[in-house]
Amino acid sequence: MTVDTAVLTELGNLRKRLPELSGSVLATTDGMVVAHDAHGIEPDSIAALAAAHLALARRFAHAVNHGELRESVVECDGGYITSYTAGPNALLTLVTTRNANLAMVHLEARRAVRRLVEVLVLQPPAPPLPEIPAQSAPLARRTPMATLQNAIRGR
């Protein structure tokens, strides 16, 4: 995976446009950090938790037949944690303070995601493993005990 300087620039610009932003983490959907602008929060933990949260939120969306998940919001006493899908293999997670204007956070994050998707260079997912044809008869197993008697008889 290659991190373009445009990705880091975009995360820095996002902080400038949202003063209530505590940190931003761009991660793969399997929880690996691609880039971050996070001070005072652990980006690896945020990436892993955001990926798990995204997977669960996607299941919710599919369970109620609402299509593909685009974003998720967690409201806490101290602020908001918002996650946005950034293409099929990445997500952007923002941590903001409680006095953040959530509508402005969404607006700026959605714009940033559109720009990030254009510059992200993520490796494509691994191709599926080929199917192994089913065997009609079980394979014979050779164990040390199966050959022990033959070895003793040969002496």
Coordinates of N, CA, C and O in Angstrom, one line a residue:
M1 N 0.8 -1.2 0.0 CA 0.0 0.0 0.0 C 0.9 1.2 0.0 O 1.8 1.3 0.8
T2 N 0.6 2.2 -0.8 CA 1.4 3.4 -1.0 C 0.5 4.6 -0.4 O -0.6 4.7 -0.8
V3 N 1.2 5.4 0.4 CA 0.5 6.6 0.9 C 1.0 7.8 0.1 O 2.2 8.1 0.2
D4 N 0.1 8.4 -0.6 CA 0.4 9.5 -1.4 C 0.5 10.7 -0.5 O -0.3 10.8 0.5
T5 N 1.4 11.7 -0.8 CA 1.4 12.9 0.1 C 0.1 13.7 0.0 O -0.2 14.4 1.0
A6 N -0.7 13.5 -1.0 CA -2.0 14.2 -1.1 C -2.9 13.7 0.0 O -3.8 14.4 0.4
V7 N -2.8 12.4 0.4 CA -3.6 11.9 1.5 C -3.3 12.6 2.8 O -4.2 13.1 3.5
L8 N -2.0 12.7 3.1 CA -1.6 13.4 4.3 C -2.0 14.9 4.2 O -2.4 15.5 5.3
T9 N -1.9 15.5 3.1 CA -2.3 16.9 2.9 C -3.8 17.0 3.2 O -4.2 18.0 3.8
E10 N -4.6 16.1 2.6 CA -6.0 16.2 2.8 C -6.4 16.0 4.3 O -7.3 16.7 4.8
L11 N -5.7 15.1 5.0 CA -6.0 15.0 6.4 C -5.6 16.3 7.2 O -6.3 16.7 8.1
G12 N -4.5 16.9 6.8 CA -4.1 18.1 7.5 C -5.1 19.3 7.2 O -5.5 20.1 8.1
N13 N -5.6 19.3 5.9 CA -6.6 20.4 5.6 C -7.9 20.1 6.3 O -8.6 21.1 6.6
L14 N -8.2 18.9 6.5 CA -9.5 18.6 7.2 C -9.4 19.1 8.7 O -10.3 19.7 9.2
R15 N -8.2 19.0 9.3 CA -8.1 19.6 10.6 C -8.2 21.1 10.6 O -8.8 21.7 11.5
K16 N -7.7 21.7 9.6 CA -7.8 23.2 9.5 C -9.3 23.6 9.3 O -9.7 24.6 9.8
R17 N -10.0 22.8 8.5 CA -11.4 23.2 8.3 C -12.4 22.9 9.5 O -13.4 23.4 9.6
L18 N -11.9 21.9 10.3 CA -12.7 21.5 11.5 C -11.9 21.7 12.7 O -11.2 20.8 13.2
P19 N -12.0 22.8 13.4 CA -11.2 23.1 14.6 C -11.5 22.1 15.7 O -10.7 21.9 16.6
E20 N -12.7 21.6 15.7 CA -13.1 20.7 16.8 C -12.6 19.2 16.6 O -12.8 18.3 17.4
L21 N -11.9 19.0 15.5 CA -11.4 17.7 15.2 C -10.2 17.3 16.1 O -9.2 18.1 16.1
S22 N -10.3 16.2 16.8 CA -9.3 15.8 17.7 C -8.3 14.9 16.9 O -7.1 14.8 17.3
G23 N -8.8 14.2 15.9 CA -7.9 13.3 15.1 C -8.7 12.7 14.0 O -9.9 12.5 14.0
S24 N -7.9 12.3 13.0 CA -8.5 11.6 11.8 C -7.6 10.4 11.5 O -6.3 10.5 11.6
V25 N -8.2 9.3 11.1 CA -7.5 8.1 10.8 C -8.0 7.5 9.5 O -9.2 7.2 9.4
L26 N -7.2 7.3 8.5 CA -7.6 6.6 7.3 C -7.0 5.2 7.4 O -5.8 5.1 7.7
A27 N -7.9 4.2 7.3 CA -7.5 2.8 7.5 C -8.1 1.9 6.4 O -9.0 2.3 5.7
T28 N -7.5 0.8 6.3 CA -8.1 -0.2 5.4 C -9.3 -0.9 6.2 O -9.4 -0.7 7.4
T29 N -10.1 -1.6 5.4 CA -11.3 -2.2 6.1 C -10.9 -3.4 7.0 O -11.8 -3.8 7.7
D30 N -9.7 -3.8 6.9 CA -9.2 -4.8 7.9 C -8.5 -4.3 9.1 O -7.9 -5.0 9.8
G31 N -8.5 -2.9 9.2 CA -8.0 -2.3 10.4 C -6.6 -1.9 10.4 O -6.0 -1.6 11.5
M32 N -6.0 -1.8 9.3 CA -4.6 -1.3 9.2 C -4.5 0.2 8.9 O -5.3 0.6 8.0
V33 N -3.7 0.9 9.6 CA -3.6 2.4 9.4 C -2.9 2.7 8.0 O -1.9 2.1 7.7
V34 N -3.6 3.5 7.2 CA -3.0 4.0 6.0 C -2.3 5.3 6.2 O -1.1 5.5 5.8
A35 N -3.0 6.2 6.9 CA -2.4 7.5 7.2 C -3.3 8.1 8.4 O -4.4 7.7 8.6
H36 N -2.7 9.0 9.2 CA -3.4 9.6 10.3 C -2.9 11.0 10.6 O -1.8 11.3 10.3
D37 N -3.8 11.7 11.2 CA -3.5 13.0 11.7 C -4.1 13.0 13.1 O -5.2 13.6 13.3
A38 N -3.5 12.2 14.0 CA -4.1 12.0 15.3 C -3.1 12.3 16.4 O -2.0 11.7 16.4
H39 N -3.4 13.3 17.2 CA -2.6 13.7 18.3 C -3.3 13.4 19.6 O -4.4 13.8 19.8
G40 N -2.7 12.6 20.5 CA -3.4 12.2 21.7 C -4.3 11.0 21.7 O -4.9 10.6 22.7
I41 N -4.4 10.4 20.5 CA -5.2 9.2 20.4 C -4.3 8.2 19.6 O -3.5 8.6 18.8
E42 N -4.5 6.9 19.9 CA -3.7 5.9 19.3 C -4.3 5.5 17.9 O -5.4 4.9 17.9
P43 N -3.7 5.8 16.8 CA -4.3 5.5 15.5 C -4.5 4.0 15.2 O -5.4 3.7 14.5
D44 N -3.6 3.2 15.7 CA -3.7 1.7 15.4 C -5.0 1.2 16.1 O -5.7 0.4 15.5
S45 N -5.2 1.6 17.3 CA -6.5 1.2 18.0 C -7.7 1.7 17.3 O -8.7 1.0 17.2
I46 N -7.7 3.0 16.9 CA -8.8 3.6 16.3 C -9.1 2.9 15.0 O -10.2 2.6 14.6
A47 N -8.0 2.5 14.2 CA -8.2 1.8 12.9 C -8.8 0.5 13.1 O -9.8 0.1 12.4
A48 N -8.4 -0.3 14.1 CA -8.9 -1.6 14.4 C -10.3 -1.6 14.8 O -11.2 -2.3 14.4
L49 N -10.6 -0.6 15.8 CA -12.0 -0.5 16.3 C -13.0 0.0 15.2 O -14.1 -0.5 15.1
A50 N -12.5 0.9 14.4 CA -13.3 1.5 13.3 C -13.7 0.4 12.3 O -14.8 0.3 11.8
A51 N -12.7 -0.5 12.0 CA -12.9 -1.6 11.0 C -13.9 -2.6 11.6 O -14.8 -3.0 10.8
A52 N -13.8 -2.9 12.8 CA -14.8 -3.8 13.5 C -16.2 -3.1 13.5 O -17.2 -3.8 13.2
H53 N -16.2 -1.9 13.8 CA -17.5 -1.1 13.9 C -18.1 -1.1 12.5 O -19.3 -1.3 12.3
L54 N -17.3 -0.8 11.5 CA -17.8 -0.8 10.1 C -18.4 -2.1 9.7 O -19.4 -2.2 9.1
A55 N -17.7 -3.2 10.0 CA -18.2 -4.5 9.6 C -19.6 -4.8 10.3 O -20.5 -5.3 9.6
L56 N -19.7 -4.4 11.5 CA -21.0 -4.6 12.2 C -22.1 -3.7 11.7 O -23.2 -4.1 11.4
A57 N -21.7 -2.4 11.4 CA -22.7 -1.5 10.8 C -23.1 -2.0 9.4 O -24.3 -1.8 9.1
R58 N -22.2 -2.5 8.6 CA -22.6 -3.1 7.3 C -23.6 -4.2 7.5 O -24.5 -4.3 6.7
R59 N -23.4 -5.0 8.5 CA -24.3 -6.1 8.7 C -25.7 -5.6 9.1 O -26.7 -6.1 8.7
F60 N -25.7 -4.5 9.9 CA -27.0 -3.9 10.2 C -27.7 -3.4 9.0 O -28.9 -3.6 8.8
A61 N -27.0 -2.7 8.1 CA -27.5 -2.1 6.9 C -28.1 -3.3 6.0 O -29.2 -3.1 5.4
H62 N -27.4 -4.3 5.9 CA -27.9 -5.5 5.0 C -29.1 -6.2 5.7 O -30.0 -6.7 5.0
A63 N -29.1 -6.3 7.0 CA -30.1 -7.0 7.7 C -31.5 -6.3 7.5 O -32.5 -7.0 7.5
V64 N -31.5 -5.0 7.3 CA -32.7 -4.2 7.1 C -32.9 -3.8 5.7 O -33.8 -3.0 5.3
N65 N -32.1 -4.4 4.8 CA -32.2 -4.2 3.3 C -32.1 -2.7 3.0 O -32.9 -2.2 2.2
H66 N -31.1 -2.0 3.6 CA -30.9 -0.6 3.3 C -29.7 -0.3 2.3 O -29.3 0.8 2.2
G67 N -29.2 -1.4 1.7 CA -28.1 -1.2 0.8 C -26.8 -1.1 1.4 O -26.6 -1.5 2.6
E68 N -25.8 -0.5 0.7 CA -24.5 -0.4 1.2 C -24.3 0.8 2.2 O -24.9 1.8 2.1
L69 N -23.5 0.5 3.2 CA -23.3 1.5 4.3 C -22.4 2.6 3.8 O -21.4 2.3 3.0
R70 N -22.6 3.8 4.1 CA -21.8 4.9 3.7 C -21.1 5.6 4.9 O -20.0 6.0 4.8
E71 N -21.8 5.7 6.0 CA -21.2 6.3 7.2 C -21.9 5.9 8.5 O -23.0 5.3 8.4
S72 N -21.2 6.1 9.6 CA -21.7 5.7 10.9 C -21.3 6.8 11.9 O -20.2 7.3 11.8
V73 N -22.2 7.0 12.9 CA -21.9 8.1 13.9 C -22.1 7.4 15.3 O -23.1 6.7 15.5
V74 N -21.1 7.7 16.1 CA -21.2 7.3 17.5 C -21.2 8.6 18.3 O -20.2 9.4 18.2
E75 N -22.2 8.8 19.1 CA -22.3 10.0 19.9 C -22.0 9.7 21.4 O -22.6 8.8 21.9
C76 N -21.0 10.4 21.9 CA -20.6 10.1 23.3 C -20.7 11.4 24.1 O -21.0 12.5 23.6
D77 N -20.5 11.3 25.4 CA -20.6 12.5 26.3 C -19.6 13.5 25.9 O -19.8 14.7 25.9
G78 N -18.4 13.0 25.5 CA -17.3 13.9 25.1 C -17.2 14.4 23.7 O -16.4 15.2 23.3
G79 N -18.1 13.8 22.8 CA -18.0 14.2 21.4 C -18.5 13.1 20.5 O -19.3 12.3 20.9
Y80 N -18.0 13.1 19.2 CA -18.5 12.2 18.2 C -17.4 11.4 17.6 O -16.2 11.9 17.5
I81 N -17.7 10.2 17.2 CA -16.8 9.4 16.4 C -17.5 9.1 15.1 O -18.6 8.4 15.2
T82 N -17.1 9.6 14.0 CA -17.8 9.3 12.8 C -16.9 8.6 11.8 O -15.7 8.8 11.7
S83 N -17.4 7.6 11.1 CA -16.7 6.8 10.2 C -17.4 6.8 8.8 O -18.6 6.8 8.7
Y84 N -16.6 7.0 7.8 CA -17.1 7.1 6.4 C -16.4 6.1 5.5 O -15.1 6.0 5.6
T85 N -17.1 5.3 4.7 CA -16.4 4.4 3.8 C -15.7 5.3 2.7 O -16.3 6.3 2.2
A86 N -14.5 4.8 2.4 CA -13.7 5.5 1.3 C -13.4 4.5 0.3 O -12.3 4.0 0.3
G87 N -14.3 4.2 -0.6 CA -14.1 3.2 -1.5 C -14.4 1.8 -0.9 O -14.8 1.7 0.2
P88 N -14.1 0.7 -1.7 CA -14.4 -0.6 -1.2 C -13.4 -1.1 -0.1 O -13.7 -2.0 0.6
N89 N -12.2 -0.5 0.0 CA -11.2 -1.1 0.9 C -10.7 -0.1 2.0 O -9.7 -0.5 2.6
A90 N -11.3 1.0 2.2 CA -10.8 2.0 3.2 C -12.0 2.7 3.9 O -13.1 2.7 3.4
L91 N -11.6 3.3 5.0 CA -12.6 4.1 5.8 C -11.8 5.2 6.5 O -10.7 5.1 6.8
L92 N -12.5 6.3 6.6 CA -12.0 7.5 7.3 C -12.8 7.6 8.6 O -14.0 7.7 8.6
T93 N -12.1 7.7 9.7 CA -12.7 7.9 11.0 C -12.2 9.2 11.6 O -11.0 9.5 11.6
L94 N -13.2 10.0 12.1 CA -12.9 11.3 12.7 C -13.4 11.3 14.1 O -14.4 10.8 14.4
V95 N -12.6 11.9 15.0 CA -12.9 12.0 16.4 C -13.0 13.5 16.7 O -12.0 14.2 16.4
T96 N -14.2 14.0 17.1 CA -14.4 15.4 17.4 C -14.8 15.6 18.8 O -15.3 14.7 19.5
T97 N -14.7 16.9 19.2 CA -15.2 17.2 20.6 C -16.7 17.4 20.6 O -17.4 17.4 19.5
R98 N -17.3 17.5 21.8 CA -18.7 17.5 21.9 C -19.4 18.8 21.3 O -20.5 18.9 21.0
N99 N -18.6 19.9 21.2 CA -19.2 21.1 20.6 C -19.0 21.2 19.1 O -19.1 22.3 18.6
A100 N -18.7 20.1 18.5 CA -18.5 20.1 17.0 C -19.9 20.2 16.4 O -20.9 19.7 16.9
N101 N -20.0 20.9 15.3 CA -21.2 21.0 14.5 C -21.2 19.8 13.6 O -20.5 19.7 12.6
L102 N -22.1 18.8 13.9 CA -22.1 17.5 13.3 C -22.4 17.7 11.8 O -21.8 16.9 11.0
A103 N -23.3 18.6 11.4 CA -23.6 18.8 10.0 C -22.3 19.3 9.2 O -22.1 18.8 8.1
M104 N -21.5 20.1 9.8 CA -20.3 20.6 9.2 C -19.3 19.5 9.1 O -18.5 19.3 8.1
V105 N -19.2 18.6 10.2 CA -18.3 17.5 10.2 C -18.7 16.6 9.0 O -17.8 16.1 8.2
H106 N -20.0 16.3 8.8 CA -20.4 15.4 7.7 C -20.0 16.0 6.4 O -19.5 15.4 5.5
L107 N -20.3 17.3 6.2 CA -20.1 18.0 5.0 C -18.6 17.9 4.6 O -18.2 17.5 3.5
E108 N -17.7 18.3 5.5 CA -16.3 18.3 5.3 C -15.7 16.9 5.1 O -14.9 16.6 4.2
A109 N -16.2 15.9 5.9 CA -15.7 14.6 5.8 C -16.1 13.9 4.4 O -15.3 13.3 3.8
R110 N -17.3 14.2 4.0 CA -17.8 13.6 2.7 C -17.0 14.2 1.5 O -16.6 13.5 0.6
R111 N -16.7 15.5 1.6 CA -15.8 16.1 0.6 C -14.4 15.5 0.6 O -13.8 15.2 -0.4
A112 N -13.9 15.3 1.8 CA -12.6 14.7 2.0 C -12.5 13.3 1.4 O -11.6 12.9 0.7
V113 N -13.6 12.5 1.7 CA -13.6 11.2 1.2 C -13.6 11.1 -0.3 O -12.9 10.3 -0.9
R114 N -14.4 12.0 -0.9 CA -14.4 12.0 -2.4 C -13.0 12.3 -2.9 O -12.5 11.7 -3.9
R115 N -12.3 13.2 -2.3 CA -10.9 13.6 -2.8 C -9.9 12.4 -2.4 O -9.1 12.1 -3.2
L116 N -10.1 11.8 -1.3 CA -9.2 10.7 -0.9 C -9.4 9.5 -1.8 O -8.4 8.9 -2.1
V117 N -10.6 9.2 -2.2 CA -10.8 8.0 -3.0 C -10.1 8.2 -4.4 O -9.6 7.2 -4.9
E118 N -10.0 9.4 -4.8 CA -9.3 9.7 -6.1 C -7.8 9.5 -6.0 O -7.1 9.1 -7.0
V119 N -7.2 9.7 -4.8 CA -5.7 9.6 -4.7 C -5.3 8.3 -4.0 O -4.1 8.0 -4.0
L120 N -6.2 7.6 -3.4 CA -5.8 6.3 -2.7 C -5.2 5.3 -3.6 O -5.8 5.1 -4.7
V121 N -4.1 4.7 -3.2 CA -3.6 3.6 -4.0 C -3.5 2.4 -3.1 O -2.5 2.2 -2.4
L122 N -4.6 1.7 -3.1 CA -4.6 0.5 -2.2 C -4.5 -0.8 -3.1 O -5.0 -0.8 -4.2
Q123 N -3.8 -1.8 -2.5 CA -3.7 -3.0 -3.3 C -5.1 -3.6 -3.4 O -5.8 -3.6 -2.4
P124 N -5.4 -4.3 -4.5 CA -6.6 -4.9 -4.6 C -6.7 -6.1 -3.7 O -5.7 -6.7 -3.3
P125 N -7.9 -6.5 -3.3 CA -8.1 -7.7 -2.4 C -7.5 -8.9 -3.1 O -7.5 -9.0 -4.3
A126 N -7.0 -9.8 -2.3 CA -6.5 -11.1 -2.8 C -7.5 -11.8 -3.6 O -8.7 -11.9 -3.2
P127 N -7.1 -12.5 -4.7 CA -8.1 -13.3 -5.4 C -8.6 -14.4 -4.6 O -7.9 -14.9 -3.8
P128 N -9.8 -14.9 -4.8 CA -10.3 -16.0 -4.0 C -9.5 -17.3 -4.4 O -9.0 -17.4 -5.5
L129 N -9.4 -18.2 -3.4 CA -8.7 -19.4 -3.6 C -9.5 -20.3 -4.5 O -10.7 -20.3 -4.5
P130 N -8.8 -21.0 -5.4 CA -9.5 -21.9 -6.3 C -10.1 -23.1 -5.6 O -9.7 -23.5 -4.5
E131 N -11.3 -23.5 -6.1 CA -12.0 -24.6 -5.4 C -11.3 -25.9 -5.7 O -10.8 -26.1 -6.8
I132 N -11.2 -26.7 -4.7 CA -10.6 -28.1 -4.9 C -11.8 -29.0 -5.2 O -12.7 -29.1 -4.4
P133 N -11.7 -29.8 -6.2 CA -12.8 -30.7 -6.5 C -12.9 -31.8 -5.4 O -11.9 -32.2 -4.9
A134 N -14.1 -32.2 -5.1 CA -14.3 -33.1 -4.0 C -13.8 -34.5 -4.5 O -14.0 -34.9 -5.6
Q135 N -13.2 -35.2 -3.6 CA -12.7 -36.6 -3.9 C -13.9 -37.6 -3.7 O -14.6 -37.5 -2.7
S136 N -14.0 -38.5 -4.5 CA -15.1 -39.5 -4.4 C -14.8 -40.5 -3.3 O -15.7 -41.0 -2.7
A137 N -13.5 -40.8 -3.1 CA -13.1 -41.8 -2.1 C -12.1 -41.1 -1.2 O -11.3 -40.4 -1.7
P138 N -12.1 -41.4 0.1 CA -11.1 -40.8 1.0 C -9.7 -41.3 0.6 O -9.5 -42.4 0.1
L139 N -8.8 -40.5 0.8 CA -7.4 -40.8 0.6 C -6.9 -41.8 1.7 O -7.3 -41.7 2.8
A140 N -6.0 -42.7 1.3 CA -5.5 -43.6 2.3 C -4.5 -42.8 3.2 O -3.8 -42.0 2.7
R141 N -4.5 -43.1 4.4 CA -3.6 -42.5 5.4 C -2.5 -43.4 5.8 O -2.7 -44.5 6.1
R142 N -1.3 -42.9 5.8 CA -0.1 -43.6 6.2 C 0.3 -43.0 7.5 O 0.6 -41.8 7.6
T143 N 0.4 -43.8 8.5 CA 0.8 -43.4 9.8 C 2.0 -44.2 10.2 O 2.2 -45.3 9.7
P144 N 2.8 -43.8 11.2 CA 4.0 -44.6 11.6 C 3.5 -45.9 12.1 O 4.2 -46.9 11.9
M145 N 2.4 -46.0 12.8 CA 1.9 -47.3 13.3 C 1.5 -48.3 12.2 O 1.7 -49.5 12.3
A146 N 1.1 -47.8 11.1 CA 0.7 -48.7 10.0 C 1.9 -49.3 9.4 O 1.8 -50.5 8.9
T147 N 3.1 -48.7 9.4 CA 4.3 -49.3 8.9 C 5.1 -50.0 9.9 O 6.1 -50.7 9.6
L148 N 4.8 -49.9 11.2 CA 5.6 -50.5 12.3 C 5.7 -52.0 12.2 O 6.7 -52.6 12.3
Q149 N 4.5 -52.7 11.9 CA 4.6 -54.1 11.9 C 5.4 -54.6 10.7 O 6.1 -55.6 10.8
N150 N 5.4 -54.0 9.6 CA 6.2 -54.3 8.4 C 7.7 -54.2 8.8 O 8.5 -55.0 8.4
A151 N 8.1 -53.2 9.5 CA 9.4 -53.0 9.9 C 9.9 -54.0 10.9 O 11.0 -54.5 10.8
I152 N 9.0 -54.4 11.8 CA 9.4 -55.5 12.7 C 9.5 -56.8 12.0 O 10.4 -57.6 12.3
R153 N 8.6 -57.1 11.1 CA 8.7 -58.4 10.4 C 9.9 -58.5 9.6 O 10.4 -59.6 9.3
G154 N 10.5 -57.5 9.1 CA 11.6 -57.5 8.2 C 12.9 -57.9 9.0 O 13.9 -58.2 8.4
R155 N 12.9 -57.9 10.3 CA 14.1 -58.2 11.1 C 14.3 -59.6 11.3 O 13.8 -60.5 11.4

